[in-house]
């Protein structure tokens, strides 16, 4: 029997093993093994796992694949192959579609597919891992279409995802891509990191082109030069920090000292109230 690990236990390898066990228990056997979104704890101490719609299957499967492949790459620990197969099955079920951007199906709108742009980061991370650790042929086909659609949706002058570009693709696509209007940190800013990883893994220059556009436009529009957070960044701290993490990685990769310094100022000024004494930023 495994020893219960207390929340303050500092053994990282045991923590990662627990993360794999968590993922193994988050498939709903009563719903074709659809991954649960999360677990809510009631006031009485009971817990109930639940599903989500807009940030459901695309978000959860992408994040689960990122976790389990990262753990495998870091420690050599593997998840049960049958569990991995279910997460990967659901990942491709939402990505192997027209336009190749991950979709959810809305029962309130005749089960038509829609793209929640907040999900793109998680799915791209999973696809990059499949290229790195598995036979990536299937993932590369999706990535090819994924990048082409992003290029179509990105304004070459502003470097931003554009509702106008979506509208130019026709009224149905404008509805499907309606959340392209999300604040930049919630959509494109979060994509910088995975796009950079994709470029470093595959050498696909489209990925670097998009990472460059999104990093520079998000940093310019969402953050003041003195480090204050602009209204355009919105208030979802996790999206702000994940955007900044990707932007910082990009800045280090291309050797842009000014970008690095600006990110530092944002943490010291804009995020100071959310930061602990040792640098951790509370994200919720």
CSV table of C-alpha atoms in Angstrom, one decimal:
chain,number,residue,atom,x,y,z
A,1,UNK,CA,0.0,0.0,0.0
A,2,UNK,CA,1.3,3.4,-0.9
A,3,UNK,CA,2.0,5.9,1.9
A,4,UNK,CA,-0.3,8.9,1.9
A,5,UNK,CA,1.8,12.0,1.0
A,6,UNK,CA,0.9,15.1,3.0
A,7,UNK,CA,0.4,18.4,1.2
A,8,UNK,CA,3.7,19.8,2.5
A,9,UNK,CA,5.8,16.8,1.5
A,10,UNK,CA,8.7,18.1,-0.6
A,11,UNK,CA,9.4,14.9,-2.5
A,12,UNK,CA,8.9,16.0,-6.1
A,13,UNK,CA,9.0,12.5,-7.6
A,14,UNK,CA,6.2,11.4,-5.3
A,15,UNK,CA,4.2,14.4,-6.1
A,16,UNK,CA,4.5,13.7,-9.8
A,17,UNK,CA,3.5,10.1,-9.3
A,18,UNK,CA,0.4,11.3,-7.5
A,19,UNK,CA,-0.4,13.6,-10.5
A,20,UNK,CA,-0.4,10.5,-12.7
A,21,UNK,CA,-2.7,8.7,-10.4
A,22,UNK,CA,-5.0,11.7,-10.4
A,23,UNK,CA,-5.2,11.6,-14.2
A,24,UNK,CA,-5.9,7.9,-14.2
A,25,UNK,CA,-8.9,8.5,-12.0
A,26,UNK,CA,-10.4,11.4,-14.0
A,27,UNK,CA,-12.1,9.5,-16.8
A,28,UNK,CA,-15.8,9.2,-16.6
A,29,UNK,CA,-16.7,5.5,-17.2
A,30,UNK,CA,-20.4,6.4,-17.4
A,31,UNK,CA,-19.8,8.8,-20.3
A,32,UNK,CA,-17.4,6.9,-22.7
A,33,UNK,CA,-14.4,7.8,-20.6
A,34,UNK,CA,-14.9,11.6,-21.2
A,35,UNK,CA,-12.3,13.3,-19.0
A,36,UNK,CA,-13.7,15.2,-16.0
A,37,UNK,CA,-12.9,18.9,-15.9
A,38,UNK,CA,-12.3,19.0,-12.1
A,39,UNK,CA,-13.5,18.1,-8.7
A,40,UNK,CA,-15.5,20.4,-6.4
A,41,UNK,CA,-15.5,19.9,-2.6
A,42,UNK,CA,-18.8,20.5,-0.8
A,43,UNK,CA,-19.2,22.1,2.6
A,44,UNK,CA,-19.9,18.7,4.1
A,45,UNK,CA,-16.6,17.4,2.9
A,46,UNK,CA,-17.9,15.4,0.0
A,47,UNK,CA,-16.4,15.7,-3.5
A,48,UNK,CA,-18.0,15.6,-6.9
A,49,UNK,CA,-16.2,15.4,-10.2
A,50,UNK,CA,-17.8,17.4,-13.0
A,51,UNK,CA,-17.5,18.1,-16.8
A,52,UNK,CA,-17.3,21.4,-18.6
A,53,UNK,CA,-18.4,22.6,-22.0
A,54,UNK,CA,-16.5,25.6,-23.4
A,55,UNK,CA,-13.3,24.7,-21.7
A,56,UNK,CA,-14.1,21.0,-21.4
A,57,UNK,CA,-12.6,18.3,-23.7
A,58,UNK,CA,-10.1,20.5,-25.6
A,59,UNK,CA,-8.8,22.1,-22.5
A,60,UNK,CA,-8.7,19.1,-20.2
A,61,UNK,CA,-7.3,16.6,-22.7
A,62,UNK,CA,-4.6,19.0,-23.8
A,63,UNK,CA,-3.6,19.8,-20.2
A,64,UNK,CA,-3.6,16.1,-19.2
A,65,UNK,CA,-1.4,15.2,-22.1
A,66,UNK,CA,1.0,18.0,-21.3
A,67,UNK,CA,1.2,16.8,-17.7
A,68,UNK,CA,1.7,13.1,-18.4
A,69,UNK,CA,4.2,13.6,-21.2
A,70,UNK,CA,6.2,16.1,-19.2
A,71,UNK,CA,6.4,13.7,-16.3
A,72,UNK,CA,7.4,10.9,-18.6
A,73,UNK,CA,10.1,13.1,-20.2
A,74,UNK,CA,11.4,14.4,-16.8
A,75,UNK,CA,11.2,11.3,-14.6
A,76,UNK,CA,10.6,8.3,-16.9
A,77,UNK,CA,7.4,7.5,-15.1
A,78,UNK,CA,4.6,6.4,-17.5
A,79,UNK,CA,0.9,6.5,-17.2
A,80,UNK,CA,-1.2,3.4,-18.0
A,81,UNK,CA,-1.1,3.1,-21.8
A,82,UNK,CA,-4.9,2.5,-21.9
A,83,UNK,CA,-5.4,5.8,-20.0
A,84,UNK,CA,-3.0,7.6,-22.3
A,85,UNK,CA,-4.9,6.3,-25.3
A,86,UNK,CA,-8.2,7.7,-24.0
A,87,UNK,CA,-6.8,11.2,-23.5
A,88,UNK,CA,-5.2,11.1,-26.9
A,89,UNK,CA,-8.4,9.9,-28.5
A,90,UNK,CA,-10.3,12.8,-27.1
A,91,UNK,CA,-7.6,15.2,-28.1
A,92,UNK,CA,-7.8,14.2,-31.7
A,93,UNK,CA,-11.6,14.1,-31.6
A,94,UNK,CA,-11.6,17.8,-31.1
A,95,UNK,CA,-8.6,18.7,-33.4
A,96,UNK,CA,-9.1,16.6,-36.5
A,97,UNK,CA,-11.8,18.8,-37.8
A,98,UNK,CA,-12.2,21.5,-40.4
A,99,UNK,CA,-9.7,24.3,-39.7
A,100,UNK,CA,-7.9,22.1,-37.2
A,101,UNK,CA,-8.5,24.4,-34.3
A,102,UNK,CA,-9.9,22.5,-31.3
A,103,UNK,CA,-13.6,22.6,-31.0
A,104,UNK,CA,-16.4,21.9,-28.5
A,105,UNK,CA,-19.9,20.9,-29.5
A,106,UNK,CA,-22.6,23.1,-28.1
A,107,UNK,CA,-25.9,21.2,-27.3
A,108,UNK,CA,-27.7,24.5,-27.0
A,109,UNK,CA,-26.8,25.3,-30.6
A,110,UNK,CA,-27.7,22.1,-32.4
A,111,UNK,CA,-24.4,20.5,-31.4
A,112,UNK,CA,-22.5,22.7,-33.8
A,113,UNK,CA,-18.7,23.0,-33.4
A,114,UNK,CA,-17.3,26.2,-31.9
A,115,UNK,CA,-13.7,27.2,-31.0
A,116,UNK,CA,-12.9,28.6,-27.6
A,117,UNK,CA,-9.6,30.4,-28.2
A,118,UNK,CA,-8.6,30.0,-24.6
A,119,UNK,CA,-8.2,26.3,-25.3
A,120,UNK,CA,-5.6,26.6,-28.1
A,121,UNK,CA,-2.6,26.7,-25.8
A,122,UNK,CA,-3.4,23.4,-24.1
A,123,UNK,CA,-4.0,21.5,-27.3
A,124,UNK,CA,-0.9,22.9,-29.0
A,125,UNK,CA,1.2,21.8,-26.0
A,126,UNK,CA,-0.2,18.2,-26.3
A,127,UNK,CA,0.4,18.1,-30.0
A,128,UNK,CA,4.1,19.2,-29.6
A,129,UNK,CA,4.6,16.4,-27.0
A,130,UNK,CA,3.2,13.9,-29.4
A,131,UNK,CA,5.7,15.0,-32.0
A,132,UNK,CA,8.5,14.7,-29.4
A,133,UNK,CA,7.7,11.5,-27.6
A,134,UNK,CA,5.5,9.5,-29.9
A,135,UNK,CA,5.0,8.8,-33.6
A,136,UNK,CA,4.1,12.4,-34.4
A,137,UNK,CA,2.8,11.9,-38.0
A,138,UNK,CA,-0.9,12.3,-37.0
A,139,UNK,CA,-0.1,15.3,-34.7
A,140,UNK,CA,2.0,17.0,-37.5
A,141,UNK,CA,-1.0,16.8,-39.9
A,142,UNK,CA,-3.2,18.6,-37.3
A,143,UNK,CA,-0.4,21.1,-36.5
A,144,UNK,CA,-0.1,22.0,-40.2
A,145,UNK,CA,-3.7,22.9,-40.5
A,146,UNK,CA,-3.7,24.6,-37.0
A,147,UNK,CA,-0.9,26.9,-38.1
A,148,UNK,CA,-2.5,27.7,-41.4
A,149,UNK,CA,-5.7,28.7,-39.7
A,150,UNK,CA,-3.9,30.9,-37.2
A,151,UNK,CA,-2.1,32.7,-40.1
A,152,UNK,CA,-5.5,33.3,-41.7
A,153,UNK,CA,-6.9,34.8,-38.5
A,154,UNK,CA,-3.8,36.9,-37.7
A,155,UNK,CA,-3.7,40.6,-38.8
A,156,UNK,CA,-0.3,41.1,-40.4
A,157,UNK,CA,-0.2,44.7,-39.4
A,158,UNK,CA,-1.2,44.5,-35.7
A,159,UNK,CA,0.2,41.0,-35.1
A,160,UNK,CA,-3.1,40.1,-33.3
A,161,UNK,CA,-5.8,37.5,-33.8
A,162,UNK,CA,-8.5,39.4,-35.6
A,163,UNK,CA,-12.3,39.3,-35.7
A,164,UNK,CA,-12.2,41.1,-39.0
A,165,UNK,CA,-10.1,38.3,-40.5
A,166,UNK,CA,-12.6,35.7,-39.1
A,167,UNK,CA,-15.5,37.6,-40.6
A,168,UNK,CA,-13.7,37.7,-44.0
A,169,UNK,CA,-13.9,33.9,-43.9
A,170,UNK,CA,-17.7,34.0,-44.0
A,171,UNK,CA,-20.6,34.4,-41.5
A,172,UNK,CA,-20.4,30.8,-40.3
A,173,UNK,CA,-16.7,31.0,-39.6
A,174,UNK,CA,-17.3,34.3,-37.8
A,175,UNK,CA,-19.7,32.6,-35.5
A,176,UNK,CA,-17.5,29.6,-35.0
A,177,UNK,CA,-14.5,31.8,-34.2
A,178,UNK,CA,-16.4,34.4,-32.2
A,179,UNK,CA,-14.1,34.1,-29.1
A,180,UNK,CA,-11.2,35.4,-31.2
A,181,UNK,CA,-12.2,38.7,-29.6
A,182,UNK,CA,-11.1,37.5,-26.2
A,183,UNK,CA,-8.5,39.6,-24.4
A,184,UNK,CA,-5.1,38.9,-25.9
A,185,UNK,CA,-3.7,37.3,-22.8
A,186,UNK,CA,-6.6,34.8,-22.7
A,187,UNK,CA,-6.0,33.7,-26.3
A,188,UNK,CA,-2.9,34.6,-28.3
A,189,UNK,CA,-0.6,35.5,-25.4
A,190,UNK,CA,-0.9,32.0,-23.9
A,191,UNK,CA,0.1,30.5,-27.3
A,192,UNK,CA,3.5,32.1,-27.5
A,193,UNK,CA,5.2,29.4,-25.3
A,194,UNK,CA,3.8,26.4,-27.2
A,195,UNK,CA,4.5,28.0,-30.5
A,196,UNK,CA,8.1,28.5,-29.5
A,197,UNK,CA,8.3,24.9,-28.3
A,198,UNK,CA,6.9,23.8,-31.7
A,199,UNK,CA,9.5,25.7,-33.6
A,200,UNK,CA,12.3,24.3,-31.5
A,201,UNK,CA,10.9,20.8,-32.0
A,202,UNK,CA,10.1,20.9,-35.7
A,203,UNK,CA,11.8,23.9,-37.2
A,204,UNK,CA,8.5,25.1,-38.7
A,205,UNK,CA,9.0,28.8,-39.3
A,206,UNK,CA,5.3,29.5,-39.3
A,207,UNK,CA,5.4,28.7,-35.6
A,208,UNK,CA,8.2,31.2,-35.0
A,209,UNK,CA,6.4,33.8,-37.1
A,210,UNK,CA,3.3,33.5,-35.1
A,211,UNK,CA,5.2,33.4,-31.8
A,212,UNK,CA,6.9,36.6,-32.7
A,213,UNK,CA,3.7,38.4,-33.7
A,214,UNK,CA,1.8,37.3,-30.6
A,215,UNK,CA,4.7,38.0,-28.2
A,216,UNK,CA,5.3,41.5,-29.4
A,217,UNK,CA,1.7,42.6,-29.8
A,218,UNK,CA,0.6,41.1,-26.5
A,219,UNK,CA,3.5,42.7,-24.6
A,220,UNK,CA,2.9,46.1,-26.3
A,221,UNK,CA,-0.9,46.3,-25.9
A,222,UNK,CA,-1.5,44.6,-22.5
A,223,UNK,CA,1.4,46.0,-20.5
A,224,UNK,CA,2.8,49.5,-19.9
A,225,UNK,CA,6.5,50.1,-20.3
A,226,UNK,CA,6.8,50.9,-16.6
A,227,UNK,CA,5.5,47.4,-15.7
A,228,UNK,CA,1.8,48.3,-15.0
A,229,UNK,CA,-0.8,45.9,-16.3
A,230,UNK,CA,-3.1,47.6,-18.9
A,231,UNK,CA,-6.8,47.1,-19.0
A,232,UNK,CA,-6.4,45.2,-22.2
A,233,UNK,CA,-4.7,42.4,-20.3
A,234,UNK,CA,-8.0,41.7,-18.4
A,235,UNK,CA,-7.9,40.1,-15.0
A,236,UNK,CA,-7.3,36.4,-15.4
A,237,UNK,CA,-3.9,36.2,-13.6
A,238,UNK,CA,-3.2,32.6,-14.9
A,239,UNK,CA,-3.5,33.8,-18.5
A,240,UNK,CA,-1.3,36.9,-17.7
A,241,UNK,CA,1.4,34.8,-16.1
A,242,UNK,CA,1.3,32.1,-18.8
A,243,UNK,CA,1.5,34.8,-21.5
A,244,UNK,CA,4.5,36.3,-19.7
A,245,UNK,CA,6.2,33.0,-19.3
A,246,UNK,CA,5.9,32.3,-23.1
A,247,UNK,CA,7.0,35.9,-23.9
A,248,UNK,CA,10.0,35.6,-21.6
A,249,UNK,CA,11.0,32.3,-23.2
A,250,UNK,CA,10.7,33.9,-26.6
A,251,UNK,CA,12.7,36.9,-25.6
A,252,UNK,CA,15.5,34.7,-24.2
A,253,UNK,CA,15.5,32.6,-27.4
A,254,UNK,CA,15.9,35.6,-29.7
A,255,UNK,CA,18.1,37.5,-27.3
A,256,UNK,CA,15.8,40.6,-26.9
A,257,UNK,CA,17.1,42.3,-23.7
A,258,UNK,CA,14.4,45.0,-23.8
A,259,UNK,CA,11.6,42.4,-23.8
A,260,UNK,CA,13.3,40.6,-20.9
A,261,UNK,CA,13.6,43.8,-18.9
A,262,UNK,CA,10.0,44.7,-19.5
A,263,UNK,CA,8.7,41.3,-18.3
A,264,UNK,CA,10.8,41.7,-15.2
A,265,UNK,CA,9.2,45.1,-14.6
A,266,UNK,CA,5.7,43.6,-15.0
A,267,UNK,CA,6.4,41.1,-12.3
A,268,UNK,CA,8.0,43.7,-10.0
A,269,UNK,CA,5.3,46.3,-10.5
A,270,UNK,CA,2.1,45.0,-12.1
A,271,UNK,CA,2.1,41.6,-10.3
A,272,UNK,CA,3.7,42.7,-7.1
A,273,UNK,CA,0.5,42.5,-5.0
A,274,UNK,CA,-0.1,38.9,-6.2
A,275,UNK,CA,3.5,37.8,-5.5
A,276,UNK,CA,4.7,36.1,-2.4
A,277,UNK,CA,8.0,37.0,-0.7
A,278,UNK,CA,9.8,34.2,-2.6
A,279,UNK,CA,8.4,35.1,-6.0
A,280,UNK,CA,5.3,32.8,-6.4
A,281,UNK,CA,2.4,34.6,-8.1
A,282,UNK,CA,-1.0,33.5,-6.8
A,283,UNK,CA,-3.0,32.9,-10.0
A,284,UNK,CA,-6.6,32.9,-8.8
